[in-house]
PDB file of C-alpha atoms in Angstrom:
ATOM      1  CA  UNK A   1    -163.946  42.406  36.962  1.00 66.00           C
ATOM      2  CA  UNK A   2    -161.592  45.267  37.631  1.00 81.00           C
ATOM      3  CA  UNK A   3    -158.296  45.575  35.815  1.00 87.00           C
ATOM      4  CA  UNK A   4    -155.407  47.082  37.718  1.00 93.00           C
ATOM      5  CA  UNK A   5    -152.795  49.585  36.632  1.00 96.00           C
ATOM      6  CA  UNK A   6    -150.233  46.860  37.308  1.00 96.00           C
ATOM      7  CA  UNK A   7    -151.977  44.485  34.896  1.00 95.00           C
ATOM      8  CA  UNK A   8    -152.068  47.065  32.102  1.00 96.00           C
ATOM      9  CA  UNK A   9    -148.524  48.295  32.629  1.00 97.00           C
ATOM     10  CA  UNK A  10    -145.940  46.037  34.279  1.00 98.00           C
ATOM     11  CA  UNK A  11    -147.505  42.794  33.066  1.00 96.00           C
ATOM     12  CA  UNK A  12    -147.837  44.061  29.483  1.00 97.00           C
ATOM     13  CA  UNK A  13    -144.361  45.603  29.335  1.00 98.00           C
ATOM     14  CA  UNK A  14    -142.867  42.371  30.699  1.00 98.00           C
ATOM     15  CA  UNK A  15    -144.640  40.124  28.212  1.00 97.00           C
ATOM     16  CA  UNK A  16    -143.724  42.281  25.235  1.00 97.00           C
ATOM     17  CA  UNK A  17    -140.084  42.665  26.332  1.00 98.00           C
ATOM     18  CA  UNK A  18    -139.786  38.891  26.623  1.00 97.00           C
ATOM     19  CA  UNK A  19    -141.062  38.679  23.041  1.00 97.00           C
ATOM     20  CA  UNK A  20    -138.622  41.389  21.945  1.00 98.00           C
ATOM     21  CA  UNK A  21    -135.803  39.390  23.478  1.00 97.00           C
ATOM     22  CA  UNK A  22    -136.825  36.372  21.382  1.00 97.00           C
ATOM     23  CA  UNK A  23    -136.994  38.542  18.262  1.00 97.00           C
ATOM     24  CA  UNK A  24    -133.469  39.806  18.947  1.00 98.00           C
ATOM     25  CA  UNK A  25    -132.226  36.242  19.461  1.00 97.00           C
ATOM     26  CA  UNK A  26    -133.736  35.136  16.166  1.00 97.00           C
ATOM     27  CA  UNK A  27    -132.135  38.106  14.411  1.00 98.00           C
ATOM     28  CA  UNK A  28    -128.750  37.362  15.917  1.00 98.00           C
ATOM     29  CA  UNK A  29    -128.989  33.710  14.837  1.00 98.00           C
ATOM     30  CA  UNK A  30    -130.206  34.723  11.392  1.00 98.00           C
ATOM     31  CA  UNK A  31    -127.221  37.049  10.938  1.00 98.00           C
ATOM     32  CA  UNK A  32    -124.878  34.201  11.870  1.00 98.00           C
ATOM     33  CA  UNK A  33    -126.659  31.712   9.602  1.00 98.00           C
ATOM     34  CA  UNK A  34    -126.566  34.104   6.651  1.00 97.00           C
ATOM     35  CA  UNK A  35    -123.014  35.271   7.455  1.00 98.00           C
ATOM     36  CA  UNK A  36    -124.173  38.865   7.822  1.00 97.00           C
ATOM     37  CA  UNK A  37    -122.240  41.219  10.088  1.00 98.00           C
ATOM     38  CA  UNK A  38    -124.614  41.819  13.054  1.00 98.00           C
ATOM     39  CA  UNK A  39    -123.932  45.551  12.707  1.00 98.00           C
ATOM     40  CA  UNK A  40    -125.964  45.484   9.504  1.00 98.00           C
ATOM     41  CA  UNK A  41    -129.060  44.662  11.548  1.00 98.00           C
ATOM     42  CA  UNK A  42    -128.142  46.775  14.572  1.00 98.00           C
ATOM     43  CA  UNK A  43    -127.711  49.925  12.486  1.00 98.00           C
ATOM     44  CA  UNK A  44    -130.569  49.266  10.057  1.00 98.00           C
ATOM     45  CA  UNK A  45    -133.493  51.659   9.855  1.00 97.00           C
ATOM     46  CA  UNK A  46    -136.721  51.730   7.885  1.00 96.00           C
ATOM     47  CA  UNK A  47    -136.249  55.267   6.588  1.00 96.00           C
ATOM     48  CA  UNK A  48    -133.372  57.744   6.651  1.00 96.00           C
ATOM     49  CA  UNK A  49    -135.096  59.933   9.246  1.00 96.00           C
ATOM     50  CA  UNK A  50    -135.935  57.077  11.616  1.00 97.00           C
ATOM     51  CA  UNK A  51    -133.813  55.630  14.400  1.00 98.00           C
ATOM     52  CA  UNK A  52    -131.835  52.435  13.876  1.00 98.00           C
ATOM     53  CA  UNK A  53    -132.698  49.119  15.528  1.00 98.00           C
ATOM     54  CA  UNK A  54    -130.451  49.710  18.543  1.00 98.00           C
ATOM     55  CA  UNK A  55    -132.102  53.040  19.350  1.00 98.00           C
ATOM     56  CA  UNK A  56    -135.576  51.524  18.893  1.00 98.00           C
ATOM     57  CA  UNK A  57    -134.790  48.941  21.581  1.00 98.00           C
ATOM     58  CA  UNK A  58    -133.333  51.614  23.861  1.00 98.00           C
ATOM     59  CA  UNK A  59    -136.426  53.796  23.592  1.00 98.00           C
ATOM     60  CA  UNK A  60    -138.792  50.850  24.070  1.00 98.00           C
ATOM     61  CA  UNK A  61    -137.008  49.886  27.289  1.00 98.00           C
ATOM     62  CA  UNK A  62    -137.008  53.530  28.392  1.00 98.00           C
ATOM     63  CA  UNK A  63    -140.809  53.578  28.229  1.00 97.00           C
ATOM     64  CA  UNK A  64    -141.084  50.169  29.903  1.00 98.00           C
ATOM     65  CA  UNK A  65    -138.922  51.219  32.876  1.00 98.00           C
ATOM     66  CA  UNK A  66    -140.195  54.788  33.002  1.00 97.00           C
ATOM     67  CA  UNK A  67    -143.931  54.274  33.072  1.00 97.00           C
ATOM     68  CA  UNK A  68    -144.258  52.088  36.178  1.00 98.00           C
ATOM     69  CA  UNK A  69    -141.551  54.097  37.929  1.00 98.00           C
ATOM     70  CA  UNK A  70    -143.447  57.341  37.389  1.00 97.00           C
ATOM     71  CA  UNK A  71    -146.768  55.719  38.264  1.00 97.00           C
ATOM     72  CA  UNK A  72    -145.325  54.378  41.541  1.00 97.00           C
ATOM     73  CA  UNK A  73    -143.620  57.684  42.353  1.00 96.00           C
ATOM     74  CA  UNK A  74    -140.137  56.192  42.020  1.00 97.00           C
ATOM     75  CA  UNK A  75    -137.067  57.606  40.355  1.00 95.00           C
ATOM     76  CA  UNK A  76    -136.734  56.393  36.762  1.00 96.00           C
ATOM     77  CA  UNK A  77    -133.502  54.400  36.342  1.00 97.00           C
ATOM     78  CA  UNK A  78    -131.044  55.966  33.929  1.00 97.00           C
ATOM     79  CA  UNK A  79    -129.318  53.827  31.309  1.00 97.00           C
ATOM     80  CA  UNK A  80    -126.312  54.986  29.300  1.00 96.00           C
ATOM     81  CA  UNK A  81    -127.740  54.232  25.818  1.00 97.00           C
ATOM     82  CA  UNK A  82    -124.398  52.861  24.666  1.00 97.00           C
ATOM     83  CA  UNK A  83    -125.415  49.391  23.487  1.00 98.00           C
ATOM     84  CA  UNK A  84    -123.738  48.321  20.255  1.00 97.00           C
ATOM     85  CA  UNK A  85    -124.256  44.542  20.087  1.00 98.00           C
ATOM     86  CA  UNK A  86    -127.049  42.023  20.390  1.00 98.00           C
ATOM     87  CA  UNK A  87    -125.570  40.879  23.695  1.00 98.00           C
ATOM     88  CA  UNK A  88    -125.727  44.398  25.081  1.00 98.00           C
ATOM     89  CA  UNK A  89    -129.322  44.825  23.867  1.00 98.00           C
ATOM     90  CA  UNK A  90    -130.244  41.537  25.556  1.00 98.00           C
ATOM     91  CA  UNK A  91    -128.629  42.783  28.765  1.00 98.00           C
ATOM     92  CA  UNK A  92    -130.612  46.023  28.565  1.00 98.00           C
ATOM     93  CA  UNK A  93    -133.883  44.158  28.069  1.00 98.00           C
ATOM     94  CA  UNK A  94    -133.008  41.824  30.970  1.00 98.00           C
ATOM     95  CA  UNK A  95    -132.136  44.785  33.210  1.00 98.00           C
ATOM     96  CA  UNK A  96    -135.490  46.360  32.340  1.00 98.00           C
ATOM     97  CA  UNK A  97    -137.315  43.096  33.089  1.00 98.00           C
ATOM     98  CA  UNK A  98    -135.524  42.935  36.451  1.00 98.00           C
ATOM     99  CA  UNK A  99    -136.661  46.487  37.180  1.00 98.00           C
ATOM    100  CA  UNK A 100    -140.237  45.609  36.245  1.00 98.00           C
ATOM    101  CA  UNK A 101    -140.001  42.633  38.596  1.00 98.00           C
ATOM    102  CA  UNK A 102    -139.395  45.030  41.481  1.00 98.00           C
ATOM    103  CA  UNK A 103    -142.985  46.317  41.296  1.00 98.00           C
ATOM    104  CA  UNK A 104    -146.030  44.830  42.943  1.00 97.00           C
ATOM    105  CA  UNK A 105    -149.649  45.590  42.204  1.00 96.00           C
ATOM    106  CA  UNK A 106    -149.779  47.537  45.472  1.00 96.00           C
ATOM    107  CA  UNK A 107    -147.038  49.871  44.195  1.00 97.00           C
ATOM    108  CA  UNK A 108    -149.355  51.068  41.445  1.00 95.00           C
ATOM    109  CA  UNK A 109    -152.625  51.180  43.378  1.00 90.00           C
ATOM    110  CA  UNK A 110    -154.240  54.586  42.915  1.00 92.00           C
ATOM    111  CA  UNK A 111    -151.769  55.669  40.250  1.00 95.00           C
ATOM    112  CA  UNK A 112    -154.614  56.303  37.817  1.00 94.00           C
ATOM    113  CA  UNK A 113    -155.028  59.722  39.432  1.00 94.00           C
ATOM    114  CA  UNK A 114    -151.360  60.437  40.246  1.00 94.00           C
ATOM    115  CA  UNK A 115    -150.191  63.568  38.442  1.00 96.00           C
ATOM    116  CA  UNK A 116    -147.427  62.711  36.012  1.00 96.00           C
ATOM    117  CA  UNK A 117    -145.255  65.565  34.797  1.00 92.00           C
ATOM    118  CA  UNK A 118    -142.698  65.062  32.048  1.00 89.00           C
ATOM    119  CA  UNK A 119    -141.243  66.520  28.878  1.00 85.00           C
ATOM    120  CA  UNK A 120    -142.858  65.325  25.657  1.00 78.00           C
ATOM    121  CA  UNK A 121    -141.784  66.700  22.300  1.00 80.00           C
ATOM    122  CA  UNK A 122    -139.757  69.392  24.043  1.00 87.00           C
ATOM    123  CA  UNK A 123    -142.522  70.736  26.258  1.00 91.00           C
ATOM    124  CA  UNK A 124    -143.644  70.172  29.823  1.00 93.00           C
ATOM    125  CA  UNK A 125    -146.797  68.069  30.039  1.00 91.00           C
ATOM    126  CA  UNK A 126    -148.955  67.183  33.017  1.00 95.00           C
ATOM    127  CA  UNK A 127    -151.597  64.445  33.014  1.00 95.00           C
ATOM    128  CA  UNK A 128    -153.060  61.849  35.312  1.00 96.00           C
ATOM    129  CA  UNK A 129    -151.508  58.401  35.484  1.00 96.00           C
ATOM    130  CA  UNK A 130    -154.129  56.630  33.409  1.00 96.00           C
ATOM    131  CA  UNK A 131    -153.898  59.204  30.608  1.00 96.00           C
ATOM    132  CA  UNK A 132    -150.110  59.014  30.721  1.00 96.00           C
ATOM    133  CA  UNK A 133    -150.055  55.228  30.539  1.00 97.00           C
ATOM    134  CA  UNK A 134    -152.671  54.847  27.817  1.00 96.00           C
ATOM    135  CA  UNK A 135    -151.920  57.913  25.685  1.00 95.00           C
ATOM    136  CA  UNK A 136    -148.168  58.396  26.018  1.00 94.00           C
ATOM    137  CA  UNK A 137    -146.209  55.475  27.483  1.00 96.00           C
ATOM    138  CA  UNK A 138    -147.983  52.535  25.840  1.00 97.00           C
ATOM    139  CA  UNK A 139    -148.310  54.011  22.333  1.00 97.00           C
ATOM    140  CA  UNK A 140    -144.633  54.992  22.343  1.00 96.00           C
ATOM    141  CA  UNK A 141    -143.564  51.602  23.699  1.00 98.00           C
ATOM    142  CA  UNK A 142    -145.553  49.732  21.045  1.00 98.00           C
ATOM    143  CA  UNK A 143    -144.305  52.035  18.288  1.00 98.00           C
ATOM    144  CA  UNK A 144    -140.681  51.274  19.110  1.00 98.00           C
ATOM    145  CA  UNK A 145    -140.990  47.511  19.632  1.00 98.00           C
ATOM    146  CA  UNK A 146    -143.022  47.260  16.431  1.00 98.00           C
ATOM    147  CA  UNK A 147    -140.452  49.317  14.545  1.00 98.00           C
ATOM    148  CA  UNK A 148    -137.642  47.101  15.875  1.00 98.00           C
ATOM    149  CA  UNK A 149    -139.561  44.038  14.646  1.00 98.00           C
ATOM    150  CA  UNK A 150    -140.239  45.713  11.289  1.00 97.00           C
ATOM    151  CA  UNK A 151    -136.580  46.638  10.768  1.00 98.00           C
ATOM    152  CA  UNK A 152    -135.559  43.021  11.259  1.00 98.00           C
ATOM    153  CA  UNK A 153    -138.406  41.635   9.159  1.00 97.00           C
ATOM    154  CA  UNK A 154    -137.551  44.095   6.383  1.00 97.00           C
ATOM    155  CA  UNK A 155    -133.970  42.798   6.487  1.00 97.00           C
ATOM    156  CA  UNK A 156    -135.070  39.233   5.891  1.00 97.00           C
ATOM    157  CA  UNK A 157    -135.203  37.838   9.409  1.00 97.00           C
ATOM    158  CA  UNK A 158    -137.968  35.192   9.263  1.00 96.00           C
ATOM    159  CA  UNK A 159    -140.315  36.593  11.876  1.00 96.00           C
ATOM    160  CA  UNK A 160    -144.065  36.288  12.070  1.00 93.00           C
ATOM    161  CA  UNK A 161    -146.900  37.714  14.070  1.00 93.00           C
ATOM    162  CA  UNK A 162    -146.708  34.804  16.506  1.00 92.00           C
ATOM    163  CA  UNK A 163    -143.102  35.725  17.290  1.00 92.00           C
ATOM    164  CA  UNK A 164    -144.094  39.339  17.953  1.00 90.00           C
ATOM    165  CA  UNK A 165    -146.869  38.113  20.243  1.00 89.00           C
ATOM    166  CA  UNK A 166    -144.536  35.770  22.089  1.00 84.00           C
ATOM    167  CA  UNK A 167    -146.027  32.490  20.954  1.00 84.00           C
TER     168      UNK A 167
END
């Protein structure tokens, strides 16, 4: 059996973003139930030198929209990064899911060998599509969705592994 670039990119990003949306909904409900200002969660971070929850979601969606766009040779959509509420984060995730829905498997055929050029850590980097997806886009995406989950879990939102996995 052959696995396609679509299956390991668009399908994975979509599934995980749907789970992230559920995590955000549970956090929003938990804040209401516990009478906690939602800004407490939205601005929470795990360490002083790490980004807050809102930025974690923004970066995760950036990788989810950017990877298939680059692999398909499309322009990467630009978002303003101005979300400041759970509703706005949900809208950003939904907009990213809509973008992912615009790709077909055919759009990514052959992208394993497409040269991807981008700035990483302040320097220009060039790699083939498969290397980019597996060694840059996916690890960064998972880092940020996991950190978003961890911020909320650390703040007492009753989340479990099944929630993270979308079950």
